[in-house]
Amino acid sequence: MLASGSGTLFQALLDAATNDFPARIVALVTDRECVAEERARQRGIPVVRIEPAEHSSREAWNTALAAAVSEQEPDLVVTAGFMRILGTGFLRAATTSIVNSHPALLPSFPGAHAVRDALAHGVRVTGTTVHLVDDGVDTGPILAQEAVPIKPGDTEPELHERIKEVERRLLIEVVADVVTRGVVIDGRKAMIP
């Protein structure tokens, strides 16, 4: 798993990856010091930090990130609040699918400010999307989506928390489905058979 922040998505998968869940977390790779690292350490999950500032270029960082992930020999890579765009060097080196969750109904409101952008546009419904990562910004084939209504007077933190509640559950469901059933890609469409 890749994470950058408070680790609530990571924690949700960590909690799910017990008992009969069909996957286990082999490592957490981060790009900076973050709460997710402590959550991983508390459960005995190895943590590897690859900070961009320690590399001469973005491409060098992507190469180091790819090497760190590859060393873990994952069957699936899941980004959980990882706030960096994975570059072509990382994507070329990937030997497995990369799943990302996003706090909007893609293709609407891609990027780092999806919740703020949805509120600014005055949409009545937003939500969350779980998709495969490609070389665009939140443009990969969609695996699952779920709507979250916007309430009158919603603030960004209030709306974001309601989205996160749905996002955590949906990401867990999709990861379990991808691990047990795989993904079939047909052009821009991705289906879990």
Short mmCIF file of C-alpha atoms in Angstrom, two decimals:
data_model
loop_
_atom_site.label_atom_id
_atom_site.label_comp_id
_atom_site.label_asym_id
_atom_site.label_seq_id
_atom_site.Cartn_x
_atom_site.Cartn_y
_atom_site.Cartn_z
CA MET A 1 0.00 0.00 0.00
CA LEU A 2 1.04 3.56 -0.69
CA ALA A 3 -0.04 6.35 1.69
CA SER A 4 0.86 9.95 2.57
CA GLY A 5 -1.49 11.20 5.22
CA SER A 6 -3.61 10.39 8.23
CA GLY A 7 -4.01 6.82 7.10
CA THR A 8 -7.76 6.36 7.55
CA LEU A 9 -8.06 4.46 4.25
CA PHE A 10 -4.98 2.46 5.17
CA GLN A 11 -6.45 1.74 8.62
CA ALA A 12 -9.71 0.56 7.06
CA LEU A 13 -7.85 -1.96 4.90
CA LEU A 14 -5.60 -2.89 7.81
CA ASP A 15 -8.66 -3.66 9.93
CA ALA A 16 -10.30 -5.58 7.07
CA ALA A 17 -7.17 -7.63 6.33
CA THR A 18 -7.80 -9.99 9.21
CA ASN A 19 -9.67 -13.26 9.55
CA ASP A 20 -11.17 -14.30 6.22
CA PHE A 21 -10.22 -11.26 4.10
CA PRO A 22 -8.65 -12.59 0.88
CA ALA A 23 -5.57 -10.34 1.01
CA ARG A 24 -2.91 -9.26 3.43
CA ILE A 25 -0.86 -6.09 3.56
CA VAL A 26 2.80 -6.89 3.03
CA ALA A 27 4.19 -3.34 3.39
CA LEU A 28 3.39 0.34 3.52
CA VAL A 29 5.40 2.68 1.29
CA THR A 30 5.16 6.40 2.02
CA ASP A 31 6.54 9.59 0.53
CA ARG A 32 6.84 11.47 3.84
CA GLU A 33 6.43 11.09 7.56
CA CYS A 34 2.75 10.45 8.20
CA VAL A 35 0.27 8.93 10.64
CA ALA A 36 -0.16 5.92 8.36
CA GLU A 37 3.41 4.87 9.21
CA GLU A 38 2.60 4.61 12.92
CA ARG A 39 -0.60 2.70 12.15
CA ALA A 40 1.48 0.19 10.14
CA ARG A 41 4.18 -0.16 12.78
CA GLN A 42 1.56 -0.86 15.45
CA ARG A 43 0.46 -3.89 13.42
CA GLY A 44 3.94 -5.09 12.53
CA ILE A 45 3.66 -4.02 8.88
CA PRO A 46 7.02 -3.02 7.35
CA VAL A 47 7.27 0.69 6.45
CA VAL A 48 9.47 2.07 3.69
CA ARG A 49 9.71 5.82 3.15
CA ILE A 50 10.86 7.18 -0.23
CA GLU A 51 10.96 10.98 0.05
CA PRO A 52 11.06 13.00 -3.18
CA ALA A 53 13.51 15.54 -1.69
CA GLU A 54 16.11 12.79 -1.33
CA HIS A 55 16.21 12.23 -5.09
CA SER A 56 17.71 14.36 -7.86
CA SER A 57 14.56 14.43 -9.99
CA ARG A 58 10.97 13.31 -10.10
CA GLU A 59 11.99 10.47 -12.42
CA ALA A 60 14.69 9.34 -9.98
CA TRP A 61 12.10 9.36 -7.19
CA ASN A 62 9.68 7.30 -9.32
CA THR A 63 12.44 4.79 -10.01
CA ALA A 64 13.26 4.51 -6.30
CA LEU A 65 9.57 4.20 -5.44
CA ALA A 66 9.14 1.45 -8.03
CA ALA A 67 12.14 -0.42 -6.63
CA ALA A 68 10.81 -0.16 -3.07
CA VAL A 69 7.41 -1.51 -4.11
CA SER A 70 8.92 -4.24 -6.29
CA GLU A 71 11.04 -5.49 -3.36
CA GLN A 72 7.79 -6.31 -1.53
CA GLU A 73 6.63 -8.57 -4.43
CA PRO A 74 2.99 -7.43 -4.24
CA ASP A 75 0.16 -9.07 -6.14
CA LEU A 76 -1.71 -5.74 -6.04
CA VAL A 77 -0.73 -2.15 -5.21
CA VAL A 78 -3.31 0.01 -3.45
CA THR A 79 -2.93 3.75 -3.00
CA ALA A 80 -4.65 4.94 0.15
CA GLY A 81 -4.46 8.70 0.38
CA PHE A 82 -1.15 8.76 -1.50
CA MET A 83 -0.92 12.39 -2.53
CA ARG A 84 1.56 12.12 -5.37
CA ILE A 85 1.07 11.32 -9.02
CA LEU A 86 2.74 8.08 -9.99
CA GLY A 87 4.98 8.83 -12.95
CA THR A 88 5.62 6.83 -16.06
CA GLY A 89 8.81 5.33 -14.57
CA PHE A 90 6.81 3.83 -11.73
CA LEU A 91 3.96 2.71 -13.98
CA ARG A 92 6.32 1.09 -16.51
CA ALA A 93 8.00 -0.87 -13.73
CA ALA A 94 4.73 -2.03 -12.15
CA THR A 95 4.11 -5.73 -12.56
CA THR A 96 0.59 -5.67 -11.14
CA SER A 97 -2.54 -3.56 -11.12
CA ILE A 98 -2.61 -0.38 -9.06
CA VAL A 99 -5.93 0.52 -7.41
CA ASN A 100 -6.71 4.06 -6.25
CA SER A 101 -9.70 5.61 -4.54
CA HIS A 102 -10.77 9.18 -5.22
CA PRO A 103 -13.29 11.36 -3.34
CA ALA A 104 -15.48 12.25 -6.33
CA LEU A 105 -17.47 10.62 -9.07
CA LEU A 106 -14.86 10.54 -11.80
CA PRO A 107 -14.41 11.80 -14.42
CA SER A 108 -15.75 14.84 -12.54
CA PHE A 109 -13.38 16.64 -10.18
CA PRO A 110 -10.05 14.84 -10.62
CA GLY A 111 -7.01 15.93 -8.67
CA ALA A 112 -6.17 16.85 -5.10
CA HIS A 113 -9.12 19.19 -4.38
CA ALA A 114 -12.10 17.10 -5.47
CA VAL A 115 -14.30 17.82 -2.46
CA ARG A 116 -13.63 21.56 -2.58
CA ASP A 117 -14.22 21.59 -6.34
CA ALA A 118 -17.54 19.74 -6.04
CA LEU A 119 -18.77 22.27 -3.47
CA ALA A 120 -17.56 25.22 -5.58
CA HIS A 121 -19.44 23.90 -8.62
CA GLY A 122 -22.66 23.56 -6.68
CA VAL A 123 -23.31 19.95 -7.65
CA ARG A 124 -25.98 18.19 -5.62
CA VAL A 125 -24.29 14.80 -5.61
CA THR A 126 -20.67 13.76 -5.43
CA GLY A 127 -19.20 10.50 -4.15
CA THR A 128 -16.24 8.24 -4.44
CA THR A 129 -14.60 6.25 -7.21
CA VAL A 130 -12.26 3.27 -7.04
CA HIS A 131 -10.27 2.98 -10.25
CA LEU A 132 -7.16 1.54 -11.80
CA VAL A 133 -4.21 3.90 -12.05
CA ASP A 134 -2.96 4.90 -15.48
CA ASP A 135 -0.61 7.68 -16.60
CA GLY A 136 -3.21 10.44 -16.22
CA VAL A 137 -4.51 12.19 -13.13
CA ASP A 138 -7.48 10.11 -11.90
CA THR A 139 -8.21 8.94 -15.45
CA GLY A 140 -7.82 5.16 -15.13
CA PRO A 141 -10.60 2.67 -15.80
CA ILE A 142 -13.33 2.81 -13.15
CA LEU A 143 -13.91 -0.28 -11.00
CA ALA A 144 -16.69 1.04 -8.72
CA GLN A 145 -18.46 4.24 -7.75
CA GLU A 146 -20.91 5.28 -5.09
CA ALA A 147 -22.79 8.55 -4.74
CA VAL A 148 -22.85 10.79 -1.67
CA PRO A 149 -25.45 13.59 -1.56
CA ILE A 150 -24.33 17.11 -0.78
CA LYS A 151 -26.40 18.68 1.98
CA PRO A 152 -27.29 22.38 2.05
CA GLY A 153 -24.63 24.20 4.06
CA ASP A 154 -22.10 21.37 3.88
CA THR A 155 -18.56 22.42 4.69
CA GLU A 156 -15.62 20.79 2.97
CA PRO A 157 -14.59 18.83 6.11
CA GLU A 158 -18.17 17.62 6.74
CA LEU A 159 -18.66 16.46 3.17
CA HIS A 160 -15.20 14.92 2.98
CA GLU A 161 -15.84 12.87 6.13
CA ARG A 162 -19.12 11.50 4.71
CA ILE A 163 -17.31 10.63 1.48
CA LYS A 164 -14.49 8.91 3.43
CA GLU A 165 -17.02 6.70 5.22
CA VAL A 166 -18.26 5.41 1.87
CA GLU A 167 -14.76 5.39 0.35
CA ARG A 168 -13.33 3.16 3.10
CA ARG A 169 -16.08 0.55 2.68
CA LEU A 170 -15.99 0.65 -1.13
CA LEU A 171 -12.20 0.32 -1.30
CA ILE A 172 -12.30 -2.74 0.97
CA GLU A 173 -15.00 -4.35 -1.19
CA VAL A 174 -13.16 -3.64 -4.44
CA VAL A 175 -9.80 -4.89 -3.16
CA ALA A 176 -11.43 -8.14 -2.02
CA ASP A 177 -13.15 -8.53 -5.39
CA VAL A 178 -10.04 -7.76 -7.42
CA VAL A 179 -7.97 -10.22 -5.39
CA THR A 180 -10.51 -13.04 -5.65
CA ARG A 181 -11.97 -12.44 -9.12
CA GLY A 182 -9.49 -10.29 -11.04
CA VAL A 183 -10.18 -7.48 -13.48
CA VAL A 184 -11.10 -7.58 -17.15
CA ILE A 185 -10.24 -4.44 -19.10
CA ASP A 186 -12.04 -3.57 -22.32
CA GLY A 187 -10.75 -0.25 -23.64
CA ARG A 188 -11.72 2.39 -21.09
CA LYS A 189 -13.92 -0.01 -19.15
CA ALA A 190 -12.82 -2.24 -16.29
CA MET A 191 -14.99 -5.02 -14.96
CA ILE A 192 -14.63 -7.39 -12.05
CA PRO A 193 -16.06 -10.69 -13.38
#
